[in-house]
Amino acid sequence: MQSRTPASRTGRPRSAAADAAILAATREALVELGWSRLTLGDVASRAGVAKTTLYRRWAGKNELVVDAVAELFDELELPDCGSLAADVEGVVLQFAALLSRPEARSGLMAVVAESTLDEALRERIRVSIVERQKHLVHTGRTRAQDRGELPPEPDPDEAARTVGLIFDMVAGAVVHRTLVSGQPVDEEWVHGFTRVLLSGLVTTGTGP
């Protein structure tokens, strides 16, 4: 898994405790202040570190906030529930629960909004959050293939495209449902979504 923070620089060794405190303080500040009012000075004060400590680790606010949000998404795990449908439902409910937390909701909305005018920030979101979480899809597909629920996909390029498509469908649907529409992601919705995802519109529409 890729590092949450930039490559370490020469000088004093990094402190994992300080990193954790800084990222937690960043999320706290985002909820209380919002993107525009958040400053590295305020984060440093909340984390109990010198402002120079932040600059040794992150070049600026954009990088810091993305890494603070990425750390939250690293909490996601794909449950092994015995079937592809159950695994999908489990991770979707977990993802929705994460997005219901103020620090995740505020942080993600902030960086996505800012990235519309900042291509470098958009790339950092893609690398630090999107690409890093695709392992959930890889794991789910491998389990389903081992169970015989999905056929093998020997072409690595085609397999990568499939993983990307599945990730986009799941993440896009849950983010839209929770953050754009503001509707609940409950078990009934998740069951219906999973049925459409795995069966397709034609099969779903002709079912009993």
Coordinates of C-alpha atoms in Angstrom, one line a residue:
M1 CA 0.0 0.0 0.0
Q2 CA 1.2 3.4 -0.8
S3 CA 2.4 5.8 1.9
R4 CA -0.2 8.3 3.1
T5 CA 2.4 11.1 3.3
P6 CA 5.1 12.4 1.0
A7 CA 8.5 10.7 0.9
S8 CA 10.5 11.5 4.0
R9 CA 13.0 14.3 3.8
T10 CA 16.5 14.4 5.3
G11 CA 16.8 15.5 8.9
R12 CA 15.0 14.6 12.1
P13 CA 13.3 11.1 11.9
R14 CA 9.5 11.3 11.5
S15 CA 7.2 10.5 14.4
A16 CA 4.2 8.3 13.7
A17 CA 2.5 9.7 16.8
A18 CA 3.0 13.3 15.5
D19 CA 1.7 12.3 12.0
A20 CA -1.5 10.7 13.5
A21 CA -2.1 13.8 15.7
I22 CA -1.7 16.2 12.8
L23 CA -4.0 14.2 10.5
A24 CA -6.6 14.0 13.3
A25 CA -6.3 17.7 14.0
T26 CA -6.8 18.4 10.3
R27 CA -10.0 16.5 10.2
E28 CA -11.2 18.2 13.3
A29 CA -10.4 21.7 11.9
L30 CA -12.2 20.9 8.6
V31 CA -15.4 20.0 10.5
E32 CA -15.3 23.1 12.7
L33 CA -13.8 25.7 10.3
G34 CA -14.3 24.5 6.7
W35 CA -11.7 24.5 3.9
S36 CA -11.4 28.3 3.5
R37 CA -10.7 29.0 7.2
L38 CA -8.4 26.1 7.8
T39 CA -4.8 27.0 8.2
L40 CA -1.6 25.0 8.9
G41 CA -1.1 27.2 12.0
D42 CA -4.4 26.2 13.4
V43 CA -3.7 22.5 12.7
A44 CA -0.3 22.7 14.3
S45 CA -1.8 24.3 17.4
R46 CA -4.5 21.6 17.7
A47 CA -2.0 18.8 17.2
G48 CA 0.5 20.3 19.7
V49 CA 3.4 20.5 17.2
A50 CA 5.4 23.3 15.7
K51 CA 4.2 24.7 12.3
T52 CA 7.6 23.8 10.9
T53 CA 6.8 20.2 11.7
L54 CA 3.9 20.3 9.2
Y55 CA 6.0 21.9 6.5
R56 CA 8.6 19.1 6.9
R57 CA 5.9 16.6 6.1
W58 CA 3.5 18.4 3.7
A59 CA 4.1 21.1 1.1
G60 CA 0.8 22.8 1.9
K61 CA -2.9 22.5 2.9
N62 CA -4.0 20.6 -0.2
E63 CA -1.6 17.7 0.4
L64 CA -2.3 17.7 4.1
V65 CA -6.1 17.5 3.8
V66 CA -6.0 14.8 1.1
D67 CA -3.8 12.7 3.4
A68 CA -6.1 13.3 6.3
V69 CA -9.1 12.1 4.3
A70 CA -7.2 9.2 2.8
E71 CA -6.4 7.9 6.3
L72 CA -10.1 7.6 7.0
F73 CA -10.7 5.6 3.8
D74 CA -7.9 3.2 4.8
E75 CA -10.3 2.0 7.6
L76 CA -12.4 0.3 4.9
E77 CA -12.2 -3.5 4.8
L78 CA -13.9 -6.0 2.6
P79 CA -15.8 -8.5 4.8
D80 CA -15.7 -12.2 3.9
C81 CA -19.4 -13.1 4.1
G82 CA -19.3 -16.2 2.0
S83 CA -20.7 -14.9 -1.3
L84 CA -20.0 -12.0 -3.7
A85 CA -23.4 -10.4 -3.1
A86 CA -23.0 -10.5 0.7
D87 CA -19.4 -9.1 0.4
V88 CA -20.6 -6.2 -1.8
E89 CA -23.5 -5.4 0.6
G90 CA -21.1 -5.5 3.5
V91 CA -18.6 -3.1 2.1
V92 CA -21.2 -0.7 0.7
L93 CA -22.8 -0.4 4.2
Q94 CA -19.4 0.1 5.7
F95 CA -18.6 2.8 3.1
A96 CA -21.9 4.6 3.7
A97 CA -21.3 4.5 7.4
L98 CA -17.9 6.1 6.9
L99 CA -19.4 8.9 4.7
S100 CA -21.9 9.6 7.4
R101 CA -19.1 10.7 9.8
P102 CA -18.7 14.6 9.7
E103 CA -14.9 14.4 9.3
A104 CA -15.2 12.1 6.3
R105 CA -18.1 14.0 4.7
S106 CA -16.5 17.5 5.2
G107 CA -13.1 16.4 4.1
L108 CA -14.1 14.6 1.0
M109 CA -16.5 17.4 -0.2
A110 CA -13.8 20.0 0.5
V111 CA -11.0 18.4 -1.5
V112 CA -13.3 17.4 -4.4
A113 CA -14.6 21.0 -4.7
E114 CA -11.1 22.4 -4.6
S115 CA -9.8 19.9 -7.1
T116 CA -12.1 21.3 -9.8
L117 CA -9.7 24.2 -10.1
D118 CA -6.5 22.3 -9.2
E119 CA -5.3 19.5 -11.4
A120 CA -2.4 18.6 -9.1
L121 CA -4.9 18.2 -6.2
R122 CA -7.2 16.0 -8.4
E123 CA -4.2 13.8 -9.2
R124 CA -3.3 13.5 -5.5
I125 CA -6.9 12.5 -4.7
R126 CA -6.8 9.9 -7.5
V127 CA -3.5 8.4 -6.2
S128 CA -4.0 8.7 -2.5
I129 CA -7.7 7.8 -2.2
V130 CA -9.1 6.2 -5.4
E131 CA -6.2 4.0 -6.5
R132 CA -5.4 3.0 -3.0
Q133 CA -8.9 1.7 -2.3
K134 CA -9.2 -0.4 -5.5
H135 CA -7.6 -3.2 -3.5
L136 CA -11.1 -3.8 -2.1
V137 CA -12.4 -4.6 -5.6
H138 CA -9.3 -6.8 -6.4
T139 CA -9.9 -8.8 -3.2
G140 CA -13.6 -9.2 -3.8
R141 CA -13.2 -10.4 -7.4
T142 CA -10.4 -12.8 -6.4
R143 CA -12.6 -14.4 -3.7
A144 CA -15.6 -14.6 -6.1
Q145 CA -13.4 -16.2 -8.8
D146 CA -12.0 -18.7 -6.2
R147 CA -15.6 -19.6 -5.3
G148 CA -16.6 -20.0 -9.0
E149 CA -19.0 -17.1 -8.9
L150 CA -17.0 -15.1 -11.5
P151 CA -15.0 -16.4 -14.5
P152 CA -11.3 -15.8 -14.5
E153 CA -10.0 -12.8 -16.4
P154 CA -6.5 -13.7 -17.6
D155 CA -5.8 -10.5 -19.5
P156 CA -4.3 -8.1 -16.9
D157 CA -5.2 -4.9 -18.8
E158 CA -8.8 -6.1 -19.2
A159 CA -8.9 -7.1 -15.5
A160 CA -7.7 -3.6 -14.5
R161 CA -10.4 -2.0 -16.6
T162 CA -13.0 -4.2 -15.0
V163 CA -11.7 -3.3 -11.5
G164 CA -11.9 0.4 -12.3
L165 CA -15.4 0.1 -13.7
I166 CA -16.7 -1.7 -10.6
F167 CA -15.0 0.7 -8.3
D168 CA -16.5 3.7 -10.2
M169 CA -20.0 2.2 -10.0
V170 CA -19.9 1.4 -6.3
A171 CA -18.1 4.5 -5.1
G172 CA -20.1 6.8 -7.5
A173 CA -23.5 5.4 -6.4
V174 CA -22.7 5.6 -2.7
V175 CA -21.2 9.0 -2.8
H176 CA -24.1 10.4 -4.8
R177 CA -26.7 8.7 -2.6
T178 CA -25.1 10.0 0.7
L179 CA -23.5 13.3 -0.2
V180 CA -25.5 14.6 -3.2
S181 CA -29.0 13.2 -2.7
G182 CA -28.8 13.0 1.0
Q183 CA -30.7 9.8 1.1
P184 CA -30.2 6.9 3.5
V185 CA -28.1 3.9 2.4
D186 CA -30.0 1.3 4.3
E187 CA -30.2 -2.5 3.9
E188 CA -33.1 -2.3 1.4
W189 CA -31.3 0.2 -0.8
V190 CA -28.0 -1.8 -0.6
H191 CA -29.8 -5.0 -1.5
G192 CA -31.4 -3.5 -4.6
F193 CA -28.2 -1.8 -5.7
T194 CA -26.2 -5.0 -5.3
R195 CA -28.8 -6.9 -7.3
V196 CA -28.6 -4.5 -10.2
L197 CA -24.8 -4.4 -10.0
L198 CA -24.4 -8.1 -10.2
S199 CA -27.3 -9.0 -12.4
G200 CA -27.6 -6.1 -14.8
L201 CA -30.6 -4.0 -15.7
V202 CA -32.1 -6.5 -18.2
T203 CA -32.0 -9.4 -15.9
T204 CA -33.3 -7.3 -13.0
G205 CA -36.1 -5.9 -15.1
T206 CA -37.3 -9.3 -16.2
G207 CA -37.2 -11.0 -12.8
P208 CA -40.2 -12.1 -10.8

